[in-house]
Amino acid sequence: MTKILLGTEKPFAKEAVEGITKIFEDVGFQLVKLEKYTNQSDLINAVKDVDGLIIRSDIVDKEVIAAAKNLKIVVRAGAGYDNIDLTAASSKGIVAMNTPGQNANAVAELAVGMMLYLNRNGFNGSAGTELRGKKLGIHAYGHVGKIIGHIAKGLGMKVYAHDPFIDKVIIENDGVVCEEDVKDLYKKCEYISVNLPANDKTRDSINAGLLSLMPKGATLVNTARKEIIHEESLLKIFEERADFRYISDIAPDCKDQIASKYPGRFFFTPKKMGAQTAEANINAGLAAARQIVSFIQTGDKTFQVN
Ligand code: 3PG
């Protein structure tokens, strides 16, 4: 019998798990669950005899791949797959997939929600600032960036975007100004939302060279990965500019330094929670389950990333 593991350190909402269970039951696959595990060795043990694996930000490294003797497919229920060692997976003929766009709305809502939260001083009753009329620059106009732009326009923000991989016409059709040079995006916009994937090209790419270009009232919003921000540059700009603020879904490694020196100028979620809504869990979790069924039954490799 085909055996699938749902390996999620950060569990999906109950309804999502029920939906995933039903999809596999209907096709006669066995589903085993490893949720809220505390040690990587738990995942390593659990993958030993499974044919398919659904994960979130769970780490699928060389060790996990080596232990997974029968594994044919791993699906990251979500967008970023920087947590999977693709080379190790490919070397064993394991197909890796993601579920692009399925949790994008949740991430976009969190990005805007955190901007509102920081602008209103954590809803502490003191006078804050508004988003209306401010300029928002979207750095990478993918699924998340596009929805952030849409919400921001509803709030009366002026929206700009830079994405060398997306046709200018697509961006402009959304009523968003396309900035072909990334520097112009940073020069113009008080708010920058970074939505880049983490990979060898983007790691540490948001650096002093870009951040220092931002106009007065600069606020960096990161719902992507902490690794794309160059932390020395981040600390430098916090130190040099009293107007600079940083919002991030998951704290940077230098969070203690920021927290001790710059109160009121940052907000960090305690645990990555951009995609942590029932809707996003259902969308991404069920898509992952369906992709596994389709791959195992018909060889469908849509959404393969390796
Ligand atoms: C993603 O890449 O899809 C998001 O960062 C969500 O990650 P999560 O599934 O760990 O919440």
Tab-separated table of C-alpha atoms and ligand atoms in Angstrom:
chain	number	residue	atom	x	y	z
A	1	MET	CA	0.000	0.000	0.000
A	2	THR	CA	1.256	3.480	-0.873
A	3	LYS	CA	2.270	5.224	2.332
A	4	ILE	CA	2.311	9.008	2.748
A	5	LEU	CA	3.729	10.982	5.654
A	6	LEU	CA	2.364	14.348	6.724
A	7	GLY	CA	5.443	15.751	8.488
A	8	THR	CA	4.595	19.138	9.905
A	9	GLU	CA	6.409	20.572	12.908
A	10	LYS	CA	3.921	23.467	12.666
A	11	PRO	CA	0.627	21.583	12.196
A	12	PHE	CA	-2.064	22.475	9.712
A	13	ALA	CA	-5.530	23.503	10.929
A	14	LYS	CA	-7.796	20.570	11.791
A	15	GLU	CA	-9.978	21.056	8.675
A	16	ALA	CA	-6.919	20.869	6.440
A	17	VAL	CA	-5.738	17.625	8.040
A	18	GLU	CA	-9.243	16.168	7.642
A	19	GLY	CA	-9.269	17.123	3.955
A	20	ILE	CA	-5.816	15.614	3.371
A	21	THR	CA	-6.885	12.416	5.145
A	22	LYS	CA	-9.986	12.114	2.958
A	23	ILE	CA	-8.037	12.594	-0.295
A	24	PHE	CA	-5.703	9.715	0.562
A	25	GLU	CA	-8.493	7.510	1.961
A	26	ASP	CA	-10.440	7.877	-1.280
A	27	VAL	CA	-7.561	6.447	-3.321
A	28	GLY	CA	-6.582	3.775	-0.790
A	29	PHE	CA	-3.276	5.338	0.292
A	30	GLN	CA	-2.198	5.069	3.929
A	31	LEU	CA	-1.571	8.406	5.665
A	32	VAL	CA	0.650	8.676	8.713
A	33	LYS	CA	1.058	11.906	10.631
A	34	LEU	CA	4.032	13.358	12.413
A	35	GLU	CA	2.912	16.721	13.758
A	36	LYS	CA	4.490	19.091	16.297
A	37	TYR	CA	7.644	16.990	16.440
A	38	THR	CA	10.453	18.453	18.497
A	39	ASN	CA	13.487	16.674	17.135
A	40	GLN	CA	14.751	16.278	13.564
A	41	SER	CA	15.440	12.615	14.363
A	42	ASP	CA	11.658	12.120	14.619
A	43	LEU	CA	11.304	13.135	10.978
A	44	ILE	CA	14.279	11.002	9.969
A	45	ASN	CA	12.670	7.949	11.598
A	46	ALA	CA	9.237	8.654	10.204
A	47	VAL	CA	10.349	8.907	6.535
A	48	LYS	CA	12.023	5.504	6.441
A	49	ASP	CA	9.273	3.562	4.680
A	50	VAL	CA	7.071	6.224	3.071
A	51	ASP	CA	6.469	6.740	-0.654
A	52	GLY	CA	5.358	10.353	-0.389
A	53	LEU	CA	5.912	13.227	1.997
A	54	ILE	CA	4.041	16.476	2.678
A	55	ILE	CA	5.947	19.161	4.563
A	56	ARG	CA	5.792	22.874	5.375
A	57	SER	CA	9.002	24.609	6.479
A	58	ASP	CA	10.249	21.250	7.730
A	59	ILE	CA	13.872	20.549	6.860
A	60	VAL	CA	14.367	17.866	4.242
A	61	ASP	CA	18.137	17.701	4.088
A	62	LYS	CA	20.628	15.041	2.967
A	63	GLU	CA	20.013	13.008	6.104
A	64	VAL	CA	16.262	12.896	5.652
A	65	ILE	CA	16.657	12.020	1.972
A	66	ALA	CA	19.173	9.278	2.786
A	67	ALA	CA	16.830	7.764	5.392
A	68	ALA	CA	13.825	7.809	3.040
A	69	LYS	CA	14.471	4.548	1.214
A	70	ASN	CA	11.136	4.402	-0.672
A	71	LEU	CA	10.483	8.105	-1.135
A	72	LYS	CA	9.333	9.104	-4.620
A	73	ILE	CA	7.874	12.539	-4.021
A	74	VAL	CA	8.092	15.345	-1.475
A	75	VAL	CA	5.638	18.220	-1.686
A	76	ARG	CA	6.276	21.435	0.178
A	77	ALA	CA	2.750	22.650	0.971
A	78	GLY	CA	3.613	26.286	0.383
A	79	ALA	CA	5.752	28.482	-1.808
A	80	GLY	CA	9.380	28.534	-0.637
A	81	TYR	CA	11.312	25.284	-1.015
A	82	ASP	CA	14.639	26.471	0.355
A	83	ASN	CA	14.125	23.880	3.125
A	84	ILE	CA	14.552	20.963	0.700
A	85	ASP	CA	17.968	19.774	-0.450
A	86	LEU	CA	17.033	19.555	-4.114
A	87	THR	CA	20.390	18.142	-5.188
A	88	ALA	CA	20.070	15.277	-2.722
A	89	ALA	CA	16.483	14.644	-3.814
A	90	SER	CA	17.364	14.679	-7.516
A	91	SER	CA	20.315	12.344	-6.980
A	92	LYS	CA	17.856	9.723	-5.717
A	93	GLY	CA	15.248	10.464	-8.399
A	94	ILE	CA	12.864	11.979	-5.856
A	95	VAL	CA	10.492	14.563	-7.306
A	96	ALA	CA	10.151	17.761	-5.254
A	97	MET	CA	7.187	20.087	-5.718
A	98	ASN	CA	5.678	23.155	-4.122
A	99	THR	CA	2.099	24.469	-4.249
A	100	PRO	CA	2.575	27.967	-5.667
A	101	GLY	CA	0.011	30.605	-4.777
A	102	GLN	CA	-2.045	28.436	-2.442
A	103	ASN	CA	-1.148	30.329	0.728
A	104	ALA	CA	-0.402	33.706	-0.883
A	105	ASN	CA	-3.474	35.545	0.365
A	106	ALA	CA	-2.707	34.719	3.987
A	107	VAL	CA	0.873	35.964	3.642
A	108	ALA	CA	-0.266	39.167	1.916
A	109	GLU	CA	-2.860	39.888	4.606
A	110	LEU	CA	-0.217	39.451	7.279
A	111	ALA	CA	2.180	41.837	5.490
A	112	VAL	CA	-0.441	44.577	5.394
A	113	GLY	CA	-1.685	43.747	8.894
A	114	MET	CA	1.812	44.154	10.319
A	115	MET	CA	2.198	47.509	8.554
A	116	LEU	CA	-1.033	48.723	10.141
A	117	TYR	CA	0.005	47.334	13.521
A	118	LEU	CA	3.374	49.097	13.553
A	119	ASN	CA	1.903	52.340	12.180
A	120	ARG	CA	-0.584	52.342	15.078
A	121	ASN	CA	2.147	51.690	17.650
A	122	GLY	CA	0.894	48.224	18.464
A	123	PHE	CA	-2.649	49.600	19.052
A	124	ASN	CA	-1.441	51.114	22.322
A	125	GLY	CA	-3.682	54.190	22.145
A	126	SER	CA	-1.027	56.700	21.048
A	127	ALA	CA	-1.211	58.638	17.751
A	128	GLY	CA	0.137	56.703	14.802
A	129	THR	CA	0.299	57.174	11.055
A	130	GLU	CA	-1.778	56.077	8.066
A	131	LEU	CA	-0.903	54.119	4.962
A	132	ARG	CA	-3.111	56.137	2.616
A	133	GLY	CA	-1.115	58.233	0.156
A	134	LYS	CA	2.192	56.514	1.004
A	135	LYS	CA	4.231	54.698	-1.633
A	136	LEU	CA	4.620	50.930	-1.442
A	137	GLY	CA	7.306	49.199	-3.473
A	138	ILE	CA	6.864	45.501	-4.108
A	139	HIS	CA	10.171	43.760	-4.645
A	140	ALA	CA	9.205	40.607	-6.608
A	141	TYR	CA	5.727	40.607	-8.052
A	142	GLY	CA	4.720	36.961	-7.628
A	143	HIS	CA	1.573	35.550	-6.059
A	144	VAL	CA	2.123	37.276	-2.697
A	145	GLY	CA	3.402	40.565	-4.120
A	146	LYS	CA	0.428	40.871	-6.450
A	147	ILE	CA	-2.099	40.458	-3.605
A	148	ILE	CA	-0.203	42.859	-1.346
A	149	GLY	CA	-0.392	45.409	-4.164
A	150	HIS	CA	-4.119	44.854	-4.574
A	151	ILE	CA	-4.826	45.310	-0.845
A	152	ALA	CA	-2.516	48.325	-0.629
A	153	LYS	CA	-4.326	50.015	-3.498
A	154	GLY	CA	-7.576	49.490	-1.611
A	155	LEU	CA	-6.012	51.345	1.297
A	156	GLY	CA	-5.120	54.243	-0.991
A	157	MET	CA	-1.393	53.539	-1.230
A	158	LYS	CA	0.527	54.254	-4.442
A	159	VAL	CA	1.909	50.932	-5.572
A	160	TYR	CA	5.143	50.265	-7.474
A	161	ALA	CA	6.807	46.957	-8.317
A	162	HIS	CA	10.088	45.576	-9.565
A	163	ASP	CA	10.350	42.067	-10.987
A	164	PRO	CA	12.686	41.253	-13.878
A	165	PHE	CA	10.890	37.935	-14.425
A	166	ILE	CA	7.409	39.418	-14.940
A	167	ASP	CA	6.349	41.236	-18.083
A	168	LYS	CA	5.929	44.972	-17.518
A	169	VAL	CA	2.470	44.806	-19.124
A	170	ILE	CA	1.244	42.318	-16.507
A	171	ILE	CA	2.338	44.650	-13.715
A	172	GLU	CA	0.881	47.732	-15.391
A	173	ASN	CA	-2.438	45.986	-16.117
A	174	ASP	CA	-2.857	45.772	-12.330
A	175	GLY	CA	-2.537	49.559	-12.082
A	176	VAL	CA	0.914	49.186	-10.544
A	177	VAL	CA	3.888	51.269	-11.679
A	178	CYS	CA	6.663	49.046	-13.007
A	179	GLU	CA	10.172	50.050	-11.954
A	180	GLU	CA	12.705	48.405	-14.221
A	181	ASP	CA	15.642	49.393	-12.036
A	182	VAL	CA	15.355	48.031	-8.507
A	183	LYS	CA	17.203	51.098	-7.202
A	184	ASP	CA	14.397	53.335	-8.406
A	185	LEU	CA	11.924	51.240	-6.402
A	186	TYR	CA	13.935	51.758	-3.213
A	187	LYS	CA	14.510	55.451	-3.972
A	188	LYS	CA	10.816	56.183	-4.437
A	189	CYS	CA	9.004	54.104	-1.828
A	190	GLU	CA	8.719	54.670	1.908
A	191	TYR	CA	7.424	51.106	2.274
A	192	ILE	CA	9.169	48.187	0.610
A	193	SER	CA	7.737	44.688	0.733
A	194	VAL	CA	10.282	42.004	-0.116
A	195	ASN	CA	8.769	38.875	-1.607
A	196	LEU	CA	11.817	37.171	-3.069
A	197	PRO	CA	12.529	33.456	-2.686
A	198	ALA	CA	15.653	32.546	-0.703
A	199	ASN	CA	18.346	31.086	-2.947
A	200	ASP	CA	22.038	31.593	-3.720
A	201	LYS	CA	21.283	34.703	-5.776
A	202	THR	CA	18.982	36.421	-3.287
A	203	ARG	CA	20.641	35.559	0.037
A	204	ASP	CA	21.868	38.794	1.718
A	205	SER	CA	20.766	40.711	-1.396
A	206	ILE	CA	18.755	43.346	0.507
A	207	ASN	CA	21.739	45.320	1.672
A	208	ALA	CA	22.880	48.825	2.642
A	209	GLY	CA	23.215	49.735	-1.042
A	210	LEU	CA	19.436	49.374	-1.441
A	211	LEU	CA	18.150	50.257	2.030
A	212	SER	CA	20.091	53.519	2.198
A	213	LEU	CA	18.249	54.733	-0.921
A	214	MET	CA	14.862	54.678	0.799
A	215	PRO	CA	13.204	58.027	1.479
A	216	LYS	CA	12.327	59.373	4.919
A	217	GLY	CA	9.899	57.171	6.832
A	218	ALA	CA	11.513	54.012	5.429
A	219	THR	CA	9.808	50.769	6.435
A	220	LEU	CA	11.005	47.393	5.230
A	221	VAL	CA	8.413	44.607	5.275
A	222	ASN	CA	9.640	41.036	4.980
A	223	THR	CA	7.263	38.111	4.685
A	224	ALA	CA	9.769	36.148	2.599
A	225	ARG	CA	12.846	34.754	4.387
A	226	LYS	CA	15.152	36.354	6.936
A	227	GLU	CA	18.144	35.103	4.927
A	228	ILE	CA	17.540	37.554	2.071
A	229	ILE	CA	18.306	40.510	4.351
A	230	HIS	CA	21.962	41.370	4.943
A	231	GLU	CA	21.864	41.760	8.711
A	232	GLU	CA	24.991	43.898	9.072
A	233	SER	CA	23.375	46.387	6.689
A	234	LEU	CA	20.148	46.164	8.641
A	235	LEU	CA	21.884	47.050	11.912
A	236	LYS	CA	23.829	49.833	10.186
A	237	ILE	CA	20.699	51.473	8.816
A	238	PHE	CA	18.863	51.153	12.148
A	239	GLU	CA	21.825	52.936	13.743
A	240	GLU	CA	22.212	55.645	11.091
A	241	ARG	CA	18.551	56.494	10.478
A	242	ALA	CA	16.077	57.081	13.275
A	243	ASP	CA	13.234	56.888	10.753
A	244	PHE	CA	14.031	53.330	9.604
A	245	ARG	CA	11.695	50.533	10.695
A	246	TYR	CA	11.643	46.809	10.021
A	247	ILE	CA	8.700	44.424	10.034
A	248	SER	CA	9.332	40.741	9.546
A	249	ASP	CA	7.443	37.471	9.661
A	250	ILE	CA	10.082	35.732	11.734
A	251	ALA	CA	12.780	37.650	13.524
A	252	PRO	CA	16.273	38.242	12.163
A	253	ASP	CA	19.234	36.632	13.951
A	254	CYS	CA	20.155	40.108	15.271
A	255	LYS	CA	16.731	40.621	16.883
A	256	ASP	CA	18.059	41.097	20.422
A	257	GLN	CA	20.281	43.976	19.290
A	258	ILE	CA	17.354	45.611	17.493
A	259	ALA	CA	14.968	45.032	20.392
A	260	SER	CA	17.330	46.498	22.978
A	261	LYS	CA	18.270	49.607	20.984
A	262	TYR	CA	15.315	50.510	18.784
A	263	PRO	CA	11.989	50.035	20.569
A	264	GLY	CA	8.913	50.994	18.541
A	265	ARG	CA	10.774	50.644	15.256
A	266	PHE	CA	10.225	46.957	14.567
A	267	PHE	CA	7.753	44.127	14.737
A	268	PHE	CA	8.700	40.469	14.461
A	269	THR	CA	6.340	37.500	14.652
A	270	PRO	CA	7.394	34.965	17.284
A	271	LYS	CA	7.044	32.104	14.794
A	272	LYS	CA	6.638	32.241	11.010
A	273	MET	CA	2.909	32.676	10.628
A	274	GLY	CA	2.253	34.271	7.240
A	275	ALA	CA	0.601	31.118	5.951
A	276	GLN	CA	-0.932	30.154	9.271
A	277	THR	CA	-4.641	30.507	8.502
A	278	ALA	CA	-7.248	27.785	8.139
A	279	GLU	CA	-7.845	28.855	4.532
A	280	ALA	CA	-4.169	28.766	3.552
A	281	ASN	CA	-3.691	25.434	5.317
A	282	ILE	CA	-6.638	23.967	3.453
A	283	ASN	CA	-5.569	25.388	0.085
A	284	ALA	CA	-1.920	24.354	0.347
A	285	GLY	CA	-2.456	21.086	2.232
A	286	LEU	CA	-5.135	19.745	-0.078
A	287	ALA	CA	-3.221	20.857	-3.171
A	288	ALA	CA	-0.167	18.977	-1.877
A	289	ALA	CA	-2.228	15.826	-1.285
A	290	ARG	CA	-3.815	16.019	-4.755
A	291	GLN	CA	-0.418	16.573	-6.396
A	292	ILE	CA	0.912	13.431	-4.693
A	293	VAL	CA	-2.065	11.350	-5.826
A	294	SER	CA	-1.786	12.656	-9.368
A	295	PHE	CA	1.969	12.001	-9.493
A	296	ILE	CA	1.711	8.477	-8.100
A	297	GLN	CA	-1.269	7.507	-10.228
A	298	THR	CA	-0.409	9.224	-13.514
A	299	GLY	CA	3.179	10.496	-13.262
A	300	ASP	CA	1.993	14.125	-13.382
A	301	LYS	CA	4.986	16.324	-12.529
A	302	THR	CA	3.296	19.736	-12.690
A	303	PHE	CA	4.872	22.004	-10.042
A	304	GLN	CA	8.091	19.986	-9.929
A	305	VAL	CA	10.943	22.252	-8.759
A	306	ASN	CA	13.968	19.962	-9.163
B	1	3PG	C1	5.857	29.536	2.286
B	1	3PG	O1	6.992	29.502	1.814
B	1	3PG	O2	4.891	29.026	1.701
B	1	3PG	C2	5.583	30.278	3.554
B	1	3PG	O3	6.747	30.793	4.082
B	1	3PG	C3	4.824	29.463	4.567
B	1	3PG	O4	5.606	28.622	5.349
B	1	3PG	P1	4.932	27.646	6.425
B	1	3PG	O5	4.176	26.602	5.688
B	1	3PG	O6	6.065	27.098	7.214
B	1	3PG	O7	4.011	28.453	7.281
